[in-house]
PDB file of N, CA and C in Angstrom:
ATOM      1  N   MET C   1      78.878   9.388 -98.218  1.00 47.00           N
ATOM      2  CA  MET C   1      78.635   9.933 -96.638  1.00 47.00           C
ATOM      3  C   MET C   1      79.233  11.799 -96.258  1.00 47.00           C
ATOM      4  N   SER C   2      77.987  11.715 -95.736  1.00 63.00           N
ATOM      5  CA  SER C   2      77.981  13.644 -95.190  1.00 63.00           C
ATOM      6  C   SER C   2      78.503  13.871 -93.312  1.00 63.00           C
ATOM      7  N   THR C   3      79.214  14.798 -93.860  1.00 75.00           N
ATOM      8  CA  THR C   3      79.472  14.754 -92.463  1.00 75.00           C
ATOM      9  C   THR C   3      79.368  16.314 -91.844  1.00 75.00           C
ATOM     10  N   LEU C   4      78.938  16.058 -90.358  1.00 75.00           N
ATOM     11  CA  LEU C   4      78.902  17.396 -90.175  1.00 75.00           C
ATOM     12  C   LEU C   4      79.456  18.606 -88.904  1.00 75.00           C
ATOM     13  N   THR C   5      79.681  19.072 -90.209  1.00 85.00           N
ATOM     14  CA  THR C   5      81.206  20.900 -89.900  1.00 85.00           C
ATOM     15  C   THR C   5      80.058  21.749 -88.010  1.00 85.00           C
ATOM     16  N   PRO C   6      81.595  21.597 -87.904  1.00 84.00           N
ATOM     17  CA  PRO C   6      81.812  22.040 -86.923  1.00 84.00           C
ATOM     18  C   PRO C   6      80.082  23.928 -86.413  1.00 84.00           C
ATOM     19  N   ILE C   7      80.641  23.992 -87.537  1.00 87.00           N
ATOM     20  CA  ILE C   7      79.451  25.293 -87.745  1.00 87.00           C
ATOM     21  C   ILE C   7      77.142  24.941 -88.084  1.00 87.00           C
ATOM     22  N   LYS C   8      78.301  23.469 -88.974  1.00 86.00           N
ATOM     23  CA  LYS C   8      75.932  23.104 -88.810  1.00 86.00           C
ATOM     24  C   LYS C   8      75.963  21.759 -87.828  1.00 86.00           C
ATOM     25  N   MET C   9      76.661  21.453 -86.875  1.00 86.00           N
ATOM     26  CA  MET C   9      76.817  20.834 -85.930  1.00 86.00           C
ATOM     27  C   MET C   9      76.645  21.886 -84.627  1.00 86.00           C
ATOM     28  N   MET C  10      76.862  23.293 -84.522  1.00 89.00           N
ATOM     29  CA  MET C  10      75.788  24.409 -83.503  1.00 89.00           C
ATOM     30  C   MET C  10      74.511  24.905 -84.043  1.00 89.00           C
ATOM     31  N   ALA C  11      74.702  25.108 -84.886  1.00 89.00           N
ATOM     32  CA  ALA C  11      72.888  25.351 -85.529  1.00 89.00           C
ATOM     33  C   ALA C  11      72.575  23.970 -85.076  1.00 89.00           C
ATOM     34  N   PHE C  12      72.631  23.252 -85.192  1.00 89.00           N
ATOM     35  CA  PHE C  12      71.614  21.834 -85.467  1.00 89.00           C
ATOM     36  C   PHE C  12      71.905  21.978 -83.596  1.00 89.00           C
ATOM     37  N   LEU C  13      73.303  21.941 -82.730  1.00 90.00           N
ATOM     38  CA  LEU C  13      71.756  22.478 -81.459  1.00 90.00           C
ATOM     39  C   LEU C  13      71.424  23.280 -80.695  1.00 90.00           C
ATOM     40  N   VAL C  14      71.825  24.858 -82.057  1.00 91.00           N
ATOM     41  CA  VAL C  14      71.034  26.120 -80.911  1.00 91.00           C
ATOM     42  C   VAL C  14      69.298  25.649 -81.913  1.00 91.00           C
ATOM     43  N   LEU C  15      69.236  24.934 -82.815  1.00 91.00           N
ATOM     44  CA  LEU C  15      67.399  24.831 -82.671  1.00 91.00           C
ATOM     45  C   LEU C  15      67.187  24.093 -82.326  1.00 91.00           C
ATOM     46  N   CYS C  16      67.949  22.728 -81.526  1.00 91.00           N
ATOM     47  CA  CYS C  16      67.434  22.048 -80.433  1.00 91.00           C
ATOM     48  C   CYS C  16      66.646  22.489 -79.526  1.00 91.00           C
ATOM     49  N   PHE C  17      67.853  23.437 -78.111  1.00 91.00           N
ATOM     50  CA  PHE C  17      67.727  24.244 -77.623  1.00 91.00           C
ATOM     51  C   PHE C  17      66.563  25.098 -78.158  1.00 91.00           C
ATOM     52  N   ILE C  18      66.398  25.843 -79.413  1.00 92.00           N
ATOM     53  CA  ILE C  18      65.500  26.649 -79.418  1.00 92.00           C
ATOM     54  C   ILE C  18      63.637  26.122 -79.305  1.00 92.00           C
ATOM     55  N   SER C  19      63.615  24.858 -79.767  1.00 91.00           N
ATOM     56  CA  SER C  19      61.918  24.222 -79.949  1.00 91.00           C
ATOM     57  C   SER C  19      62.501  23.129 -78.346  1.00 91.00           C
ATOM     58  N   GLY C  20      62.901  22.569 -77.789  1.00 90.00           N
ATOM     59  CA  GLY C  20      62.539  22.004 -75.893  1.00 90.00           C
ATOM     60  C   GLY C  20      62.592  23.881 -75.493  1.00 90.00           C
ATOM     61  N   GLY C  21      63.132  24.781 -75.456  1.00 90.00           N
ATOM     62  CA  GLY C  21      62.416  25.966 -74.624  1.00 90.00           C
ATOM     63  C   GLY C  21      60.954  25.649 -75.534  1.00 90.00           C
ATOM     64  N   LEU C  22      61.179  26.122 -76.819  1.00 89.00           N
ATOM     65  CA  LEU C  22      58.817  26.529 -76.897  1.00 89.00           C
ATOM     66  C   LEU C  22      58.696  25.434 -76.221  1.00 89.00           C
ATOM     67  N   GLY C  23      59.040  23.981 -76.611  1.00 87.00           N
ATOM     68  CA  GLY C  23      58.123  23.596 -76.131  1.00 87.00           C
ATOM     69  C   GLY C  23      57.946  22.804 -74.982  1.00 87.00           C
ATOM     70  N   GLY C  24      58.485  23.199 -73.959  1.00 87.00           N
ATOM     71  CA  GLY C  24      59.460  23.726 -72.388  1.00 87.00           C
ATOM     72  C   GLY C  24      57.355  24.546 -71.776  1.00 87.00           C
ATOM     73  N   TYR C  25      57.883  25.416 -72.919  1.00 85.00           N
ATOM     74  CA  TYR C  25      57.207  26.859 -72.631  1.00 85.00           C
ATOM     75  C   TYR C  25      55.380  25.918 -72.646  1.00 85.00           C
ATOM     76  N   TYR C  26      55.655  25.833 -74.230  1.00 84.00           N
ATOM     77  CA  TYR C  26      54.005  25.085 -74.760  1.00 84.00           C
ATOM     78  C   TYR C  26      53.318  24.344 -73.765  1.00 84.00           C
ATOM     79  N   ALA C  27      54.183  22.749 -73.224  1.00 84.00           N
ATOM     80  CA  ALA C  27      53.521  22.476 -71.913  1.00 84.00           C
ATOM     81  C   ALA C  27      53.099  23.162 -70.476  1.00 84.00           C
ATOM     82  N   ALA C  28      54.574  23.983 -69.282  1.00 80.00           N
ATOM     83  CA  ALA C  28      53.514  24.696 -68.977  1.00 80.00           C
ATOM     84  C   ALA C  28      52.628  25.706 -68.833  1.00 80.00           C
ATOM     85  N   SER C  29      52.523  26.196 -70.368  1.00 79.00           N
ATOM     86  CA  SER C  29      51.282  27.025 -70.210  1.00 79.00           C
ATOM     87  C   SER C  29      49.864  26.246 -70.193  1.00 79.00           C
ATOM     88  N   PHE C  30      49.611  24.903 -69.874  1.00 80.00           N
ATOM     89  CA  PHE C  30      48.660  24.007 -70.161  1.00 80.00           C
ATOM     90  C   PHE C  30      48.426  23.208 -68.601  1.00 80.00           C
ATOM     91  N   SER C  31      49.992  23.250 -67.423  1.00 76.00           N
ATOM     92  CA  SER C  31      49.527  22.839 -66.797  1.00 76.00           C
ATOM     93  C   SER C  31      49.316  23.535 -64.881  1.00 76.00           C
ATOM     94  N   PRO C  32      48.505  23.888 -65.020  1.00 70.00           N
ATOM     95  CA  PRO C  32      48.058  24.294 -63.366  1.00 70.00           C
ATOM     96  C   PRO C  32      48.413  24.209 -62.973  1.00 70.00           C
ATOM     97  N   VAL C  33      48.537  25.207 -61.846  1.00 65.00           N
ATOM     98  CA  VAL C  33      49.669  25.674 -60.572  1.00 65.00           C
ATOM     99  C   VAL C  33      48.539  25.442 -58.781  1.00 65.00           C
ATOM    100  N   PRO C  34      49.154  24.644 -57.868  1.00 68.00           N
ATOM    101  CA  PRO C  34      48.657  24.736 -57.256  1.00 68.00           C
ATOM    102  C   PRO C  34      48.619  25.898 -56.242  1.00 68.00           C
ATOM    103  N   ALA C  35      48.103  26.059 -55.886  1.00 63.00           N
ATOM    104  CA  ALA C  35      47.145  28.108 -54.991  1.00 63.00           C
ATOM    105  C   ALA C  35      48.393  27.306 -53.667  1.00 63.00           C
ATOM    106  N   GLN C  36      49.007  28.314 -53.730  1.00 79.00           N
ATOM    107  CA  GLN C  36      50.232  28.390 -52.810  1.00 79.00           C
ATOM    108  C   GLN C  36      49.375  29.428 -51.515  1.00 79.00           C
ATOM    109  N   ILE C  37      48.264  28.696 -51.244  1.00 79.00           N
ATOM    110  CA  ILE C  37      47.652  29.283 -49.338  1.00 79.00           C
ATOM    111  C   ILE C  37      47.431  28.512 -48.770  1.00 79.00           C
ATOM    112  N   ALA C  38      47.408  27.649 -47.736  1.00 82.00           N
ATOM    113  CA  ALA C  38      47.429  27.049 -45.887  1.00 82.00           C
ATOM    114  C   ALA C  38      46.249  27.983 -45.938  1.00 82.00           C
ATOM    115  N   ILE C  39      45.588  26.629 -44.925  1.00 83.00           N
ATOM    116  CA  ILE C  39      43.929  27.494 -44.629  1.00 83.00           C
ATOM    117  C   ILE C  39      44.363  27.225 -43.346  1.00 83.00           C
ATOM    118  N   VAL C  40      43.530  26.960 -41.950  1.00 83.00           N
ATOM    119  CA  VAL C  40      44.093  27.038 -41.028  1.00 83.00           C
ATOM    120  C   VAL C  40      42.691  27.409 -39.950  1.00 83.00           C
ATOM    121  N   ASP C  41      42.127  26.330 -39.412  1.00 82.00           N
ATOM    122  CA  ASP C  41      41.393  26.413 -39.038  1.00 82.00           C
ATOM    123  C   ASP C  41      40.866  27.201 -37.520  1.00 82.00           C
ATOM    124  N   LEU C  42      41.392  28.216 -37.472  1.00 79.00           N
ATOM    125  CA  LEU C  42      42.024  28.627 -35.517  1.00 79.00           C
ATOM    126  C   LEU C  42      39.938  28.316 -34.576  1.00 79.00           C
ATOM    127  N   GLN C  43      39.127  29.058 -35.325  1.00 79.00           N
ATOM    128  CA  GLN C  43      38.001  28.941 -34.566  1.00 79.00           C
ATOM    129  C   GLN C  43      38.030  27.245 -34.297  1.00 79.00           C
ATOM    130  N   GLY C  44      37.972  26.464 -35.161  1.00 81.00           N
ATOM    131  CA  GLY C  44      38.068  24.406 -34.404  1.00 81.00           C
ATOM    132  C   GLY C  44      39.449  25.016 -33.686  1.00 81.00           C
ATOM    133  N   LEU C  45      40.159  24.459 -34.053  1.00 78.00           N
ATOM    134  CA  LEU C  45      40.876  25.112 -32.564  1.00 78.00           C
ATOM    135  C   LEU C  45      40.753  25.219 -31.180  1.00 78.00           C
ATOM    136  N   VAL C  46      40.107  26.430 -31.160  1.00 75.00           N
ATOM    137  CA  VAL C  46      40.165  27.075 -29.536  1.00 75.00           C
ATOM    138  C   VAL C  46      38.795  26.373 -29.201  1.00 75.00           C
ATOM    139  N   LYS C  47      37.992  25.991 -30.190  1.00 76.00           N
ATOM    140  CA  LYS C  47      36.894  25.118 -29.735  1.00 76.00           C
ATOM    141  C   LYS C  47      37.046  23.519 -29.250  1.00 76.00           C
ATOM    142  N   LYS C  48      37.665  22.339 -30.164  1.00 76.00           N
ATOM    143  CA  LYS C  48      38.591  21.692 -29.046  1.00 76.00           C
ATOM    144  C   LYS C  48      39.344  21.941 -28.205  1.00 76.00           C
ATOM    145  N   ALA C  49      40.082  23.438 -28.055  1.00 72.00           N
ATOM    146  CA  ALA C  49      40.709  23.870 -26.221  1.00 72.00           C
ATOM    147  C   ALA C  49      40.006  23.819 -25.564  1.00 72.00           C
ATOM    148  N   VAL C  50      39.211  24.517 -25.941  1.00 70.00           N
ATOM    149  CA  VAL C  50      37.900  25.185 -24.157  1.00 70.00           C
ATOM    150  C   VAL C  50      36.815  23.403 -24.070  1.00 70.00           C
ATOM    151  N   GLU C  51      37.179  22.308 -25.316  1.00 71.00           N
ATOM    152  CA  GLU C  51      35.935  21.482 -24.130  1.00 71.00           C
ATOM    153  C   GLU C  51      36.838  20.208 -24.047  1.00 71.00           C
ATOM    154  N   LYS C  52      38.356  20.302 -24.426  1.00 68.00           N
ATOM    155  CA  LYS C  52      39.266  19.997 -23.086  1.00 68.00           C
ATOM    156  C   LYS C  52      39.501  20.655 -21.578  1.00 68.00           C
ATOM    157  N   ASN C  53      39.362  21.483 -21.978  1.00 66.00           N
ATOM    158  CA  ASN C  53      39.644  22.775 -20.727  1.00 66.00           C
ATOM    159  C   ASN C  53      38.842  23.592 -20.272  1.00 66.00           C
ATOM    160  N   GLN C  54      37.662  24.113 -20.070  1.00 60.00           N
ATOM    161  CA  GLN C  54      36.392  24.576 -19.997  1.00 60.00           C
ATOM    162  C   GLN C  54      37.454  25.675 -18.651  1.00 60.00           C
ATOM    163  N   ALA C  55      38.818  25.594 -18.425  1.00 61.00           N
ATOM    164  CA  ALA C  55      39.133  26.987 -18.112  1.00 61.00           C
ATOM    165  C   ALA C  55      39.851  27.339 -18.507  1.00 61.00           C
ATOM    166  N   GLN C  56      40.416  27.816 -19.359  1.00 60.00           N
ATOM    167  CA  GLN C  56      41.289  28.349 -20.440  1.00 60.00           C
ATOM    168  C   GLN C  56      41.719  29.480 -19.365  1.00 60.00           C
ATOM    169  N   THR C  57      42.738  30.326 -20.127  1.00 69.00           N
ATOM    170  CA  THR C  57      43.263  31.179 -19.509  1.00 69.00           C
ATOM    171  C   THR C  57      44.079  32.265 -21.458  1.00 69.00           C
ATOM    172  N   GLU C  58      44.620  33.192 -20.839  1.00 68.00           N
ATOM    173  CA  GLU C  58      45.059  34.309 -21.523  1.00 68.00           C
ATOM    174  C   GLU C  58      46.376  32.938 -21.584  1.00 68.00           C
ATOM    175  N   ASP C  59      47.259  32.895 -20.773  1.00 73.00           N
ATOM    176  CA  ASP C  59      48.808  32.562 -21.712  1.00 73.00           C
ATOM    177  C   ASP C  59      48.471  31.252 -22.318  1.00 73.00           C
ATOM    178  N   ASP C  60      47.069  29.970 -22.156  1.00 75.00           N
ATOM    179  CA  ASP C  60      47.306  28.839 -23.038  1.00 75.00           C
ATOM    180  C   ASP C  60      46.225  30.352 -24.039  1.00 75.00           C
ATOM    181  N   ALA C  61      45.521  30.836 -25.112  1.00 75.00           N
ATOM    182  CA  ALA C  61      45.523  30.243 -26.112  1.00 75.00           C
ATOM    183  C   ALA C  61      46.296  31.527 -26.559  1.00 75.00           C
ATOM    184  N   LYS C  62      47.811  32.294 -25.934  1.00 78.00           N
ATOM    185  CA  LYS C  62      48.850  32.710 -26.017  1.00 78.00           C
ATOM    186  C   LYS C  62      50.130  31.487 -27.169  1.00 78.00           C
ATOM    187  N   ALA C  63      49.297  29.892 -25.765  1.00 81.00           N
ATOM    188  CA  ALA C  63      49.977  28.984 -26.421  1.00 81.00           C
ATOM    189  C   ALA C  63      49.735  28.151 -27.445  1.00 81.00           C
ATOM    190  N   LEU C  64      48.894  28.662 -27.937  1.00 79.00           N
ATOM    191  CA  LEU C  64      48.226  27.574 -29.315  1.00 79.00           C
ATOM    192  C   LEU C  64      48.442  28.876 -30.351  1.00 79.00           C
ATOM    193  N   MET C  65      48.345  29.473 -30.361  1.00 81.00           N
ATOM    194  CA  MET C  65      48.388  30.858 -31.071  1.00 81.00           C
ATOM    195  C   MET C  65      50.349  30.864 -31.589  1.00 81.00           C
ATOM    196  N   ASN C  66      51.022  30.159 -30.626  1.00 85.00           N
ATOM    197  CA  ASN C  66      52.471  29.942 -31.127  1.00 85.00           C
ATOM    198  C   ASN C  66      52.693  28.696 -31.540  1.00 85.00           C
ATOM    199  N   LYS C  67      51.937  27.896 -31.155  1.00 85.00           N
ATOM    200  CA  LYS C  67      51.587  26.672 -32.220  1.00 85.00           C
ATOM    201  C   LYS C  67      51.239  26.930 -33.218  1.00 85.00           C
ATOM    202  N   VAL C  68      50.388  27.729 -33.151  1.00 83.00           N
ATOM    203  CA  VAL C  68      49.430  27.143 -34.623  1.00 83.00           C
ATOM    204  C   VAL C  68      51.092  28.516 -35.899  1.00 83.00           C
ATOM    205  N   LYS C  69      51.480  29.003 -34.897  1.00 84.00           N
ATOM    206  CA  LYS C  69      52.554  30.223 -36.295  1.00 84.00           C
ATOM    207  C   LYS C  69      53.546  28.891 -36.161  1.00 84.00           C
ATOM    208  N   GLU C  70      53.587  28.016 -35.519  1.00 86.00           N
ATOM    209  CA  GLU C  70      54.934  26.942 -35.761  1.00 86.00           C
ATOM    210  C   GLU C  70      55.287  26.983 -36.409  1.00 86.00           C
ATOM    211  N   SER C  71      53.362  26.251 -36.646  1.00 83.00           N
ATOM    212  CA  SER C  71      53.119  24.663 -37.491  1.00 83.00           C
ATOM    213  C   SER C  71      52.876  25.163 -38.213  1.00 83.00           C
ATOM    214  N   THR C  72      53.152  27.128 -39.053  1.00 84.00           N
ATOM    215  CA  THR C  72      53.240  27.038 -40.328  1.00 84.00           C
ATOM    216  C   THR C  72      54.820  28.061 -40.875  1.00 84.00           C
ATOM    217  N   LYS C  73      55.620  27.937 -39.362  1.00 86.00           N
ATOM    218  CA  LYS C  73      56.447  29.201 -40.169  1.00 86.00           C
ATOM    219  C   LYS C  73      57.028  28.530 -41.449  1.00 86.00           C
ATOM    220  N   GLU C  74      57.312  27.080 -41.711  1.00 85.00           N
ATOM    221  CA  GLU C  74      58.047  26.207 -42.957  1.00 85.00           C
ATOM    222  C   GLU C  74      56.518  26.570 -44.217  1.00 85.00           C
ATOM    223  N   LEU C  75      55.934  26.496 -43.634  1.00 83.00           N
ATOM    224  CA  LEU C  75      55.015  27.176 -44.928  1.00 83.00           C
ATOM    225  C   LEU C  75      55.355  28.519 -45.815  1.00 83.00           C
ATOM    226  N   VAL C  76      55.323  29.437 -44.132  1.00 83.00           N
ATOM    227  CA  VAL C  76      55.451  30.586 -44.684  1.00 83.00           C
ATOM    228  C   VAL C  76      57.056  31.156 -45.150  1.00 83.00           C
ATOM    229  N   GLN C  77      57.788  30.224 -45.198  1.00 84.00           N
ATOM    230  CA  GLN C  77      58.899  30.568 -45.016  1.00 84.00           C
ATOM    231  C   GLN C  77      59.160  29.998 -46.831  1.00 84.00           C
ATOM    232  N   ARG C  78      58.296  29.486 -47.485  1.00 81.00           N
ATOM    233  CA  ARG C  78      58.678  28.783 -49.117  1.00 81.00           C
ATOM    234  C   ARG C  78      57.159  29.860 -49.305  1.00 81.00           C
ATOM    235  N   GLY C  79      56.843  31.263 -49.067  1.00 81.00           N
ATOM    236  CA  GLY C  79      55.989  31.997 -49.507  1.00 81.00           C
ATOM    237  C   GLY C  79      54.606  31.627 -49.916  1.00 81.00           C
ATOM    238  N   VAL C  80      53.869  30.522 -49.320  1.00 83.00           N
ATOM    239  CA  VAL C  80      52.486  30.081 -48.654  1.00 83.00           C
ATOM    240  C   VAL C  80      51.404  31.278 -48.005  1.00 83.00           C
ATOM    241  N   VAL C  81      50.766  31.473 -48.541  1.00 83.00           N
ATOM    242  CA  VAL C  81      49.987  32.062 -47.398  1.00 83.00           C
ATOM    243  C   VAL C  81      49.545  31.989 -47.183  1.00 83.00           C
ATOM    244  N   ILE C  82      48.838  31.958 -45.576  1.00 83.00           N
ATOM    245  CA  ILE C  82      48.117  31.488 -44.582  1.00 83.00           C
ATOM    246  C   ILE C  82      46.977  32.226 -44.445  1.00 83.00           C
ATOM    247  N   PHE C  83      45.711  31.424 -44.270  1.00 84.00           N
ATOM    248  CA  PHE C  83      44.310  32.068 -44.019  1.00 84.00           C
ATOM    249  C   PHE C  83      43.886  31.791 -42.640  1.00 84.00           C
ATOM    250  N   ASP C  84      42.874  31.879 -42.121  1.00 83.00           N
ATOM    251  CA  ASP C  84      41.629  31.690 -41.366  1.00 83.00           C
ATOM    252  C   ASP C  84      41.094  30.691 -41.603  1.00 83.00           C
ATOM    253  N   ALA C  85      40.067  29.625 -41.105  1.00 81.00           N
ATOM    254  CA  ALA C  85      39.342  29.254 -42.207  1.00 81.00           C
ATOM    255  C   ALA C  85      37.849  30.006 -42.318  1.00 81.00           C
ATOM    256  N   GLN C  86      37.689  31.561 -41.752  1.00 81.00           N
ATOM    257  CA  GLN C  86      36.460  31.837 -41.371  1.00 81.00           C
ATOM    258  C   GLN C  86      36.429  32.614 -42.014  1.00 81.00           C
ATOM    259  N   SER C  87      37.765  32.795 -42.969  1.00 79.00           N
ATOM    260  CA  SER C  87      37.581  34.131 -43.971  1.00 79.00           C
ATOM    261  C   SER C  87      37.523  32.672 -45.204  1.00 79.00           C
ATOM    262  N   VAL C  88      37.317  31.956 -45.665  1.00 78.00           N
ATOM    263  CA  VAL C  88      37.251  30.748 -46.622  1.00 78.00           C
ATOM    264  C   VAL C  88      36.180  30.653 -46.912  1.00 78.00           C
ATOM    265  N   LEU C  89      35.790  31.145 -48.490  1.00 75.00           N
ATOM    266  CA  LEU C  89      34.452  30.062 -49.095  1.00 75.00           C
ATOM    267  C   LEU C  89      34.003  28.716 -49.192  1.00 75.00           C
ATOM    268  N   SER C  90      35.270  29.062 -50.133  1.00 78.00           N
ATOM    269  CA  SER C  90      35.747  27.341 -50.846  1.00 78.00           C
ATOM    270  C   SER C  90      37.318  27.033 -50.275  1.00 78.00           C
ATOM    271  N   ALA C  91      37.251  26.343 -49.979  1.00 77.00           N
ATOM    272  CA  ALA C  91      39.102  25.625 -50.529  1.00 77.00           C
ATOM    273  C   ALA C  91      38.831  23.690 -50.866  1.00 77.00           C
ATOM    274  N   PRO C  92      39.960  23.488 -51.360  1.00 76.00           N
ATOM    275  CA  PRO C  92      40.361  21.891 -52.001  1.00 76.00           C
ATOM    276  C   PRO C  92      40.657  21.055 -50.518  1.00 76.00           C
ATOM    277  N   GLU C  93      40.629  20.646 -50.011  1.00 76.00           N
ATOM    278  CA  GLU C  93      40.325  19.192 -48.374  1.00 76.00           C
ATOM    279  C   GLU C  93      42.637  19.698 -48.455  1.00 76.00           C
ATOM    280  N   GLU C  94      43.377  19.113 -49.084  1.00 76.00           N
ATOM    281  CA  GLU C  94      44.472  19.052 -48.761  1.00 76.00           C
ATOM    282  C   GLU C  94      44.428  20.735 -48.797  1.00 76.00           C
ATOM    283  N   ALA C  95      43.623  21.733 -49.117  1.00 77.00           N
ATOM    284  CA  ALA C  95      44.604  22.975 -48.511  1.00 77.00           C
ATOM    285  C   ALA C  95      44.873  23.301 -47.266  1.00 77.00           C
ATOM    286  N   TYR C  96      44.126  22.276 -46.127  1.00 77.00           N
ATOM    287  CA  TYR C  96      43.453  23.037 -44.726  1.00 77.00           C
ATOM    288  C   TYR C  96      45.212  22.677 -44.288  1.00 77.00           C
ATOM    289  N   VAL C  97      45.651  22.955 -42.817  1.00 78.00           N
ATOM    290  CA  VAL C  97      46.455  22.405 -42.773  1.00 78.00           C
ATOM    291  C   VAL C  97      46.175  21.819 -40.750  1.00 78.00           C
ATOM    292  N   ASN C  98      47.262  21.331 -40.619  1.00 75.00           N
ATOM    293  CA  ASN C  98      46.319  20.023 -39.449  1.00 75.00           C
ATOM    294  C   ASN C  98      46.940  19.318 -38.092  1.00 75.00           C
ATOM    295  N   ILE C  99      46.921  20.694 -37.287  1.00 74.00           N
ATOM    296  CA  ILE C  99      48.056  20.717 -36.421  1.00 74.00           C
ATOM    297  C   ILE C  99      46.775  20.202 -35.561  1.00 74.00           C
ATOM    298  N   GLU C 100      48.203  19.467 -34.762  1.00 69.00           N
ATOM    299  CA  GLU C 100      48.039  18.723 -33.469  1.00 69.00           C
ATOM    300  C   GLU C 100      47.836  18.805 -32.251  1.00 69.00           C
TER     301      GLU C 100
END
């Protein structure tokens, strides 16, 4: 019966760590990275607000912008870039931020 000496055990563990790291790197190279962007439809929000109340004021517009900033604050802190929907040519539906 053969026993592992401490040197053989350390060499075996180092080999395991290296092969595990290389395997993880190889797998990660084929994994798609989700886009770190979010899209807000400001024009659509303004249209909805105007449809509800034709007498929009500057204060209402500022309140709407504050609501948008508050809704996207957490995304920005995570490093997500926020775009206006009018600037986007094409994006998946899940990239759009729903602001109620």
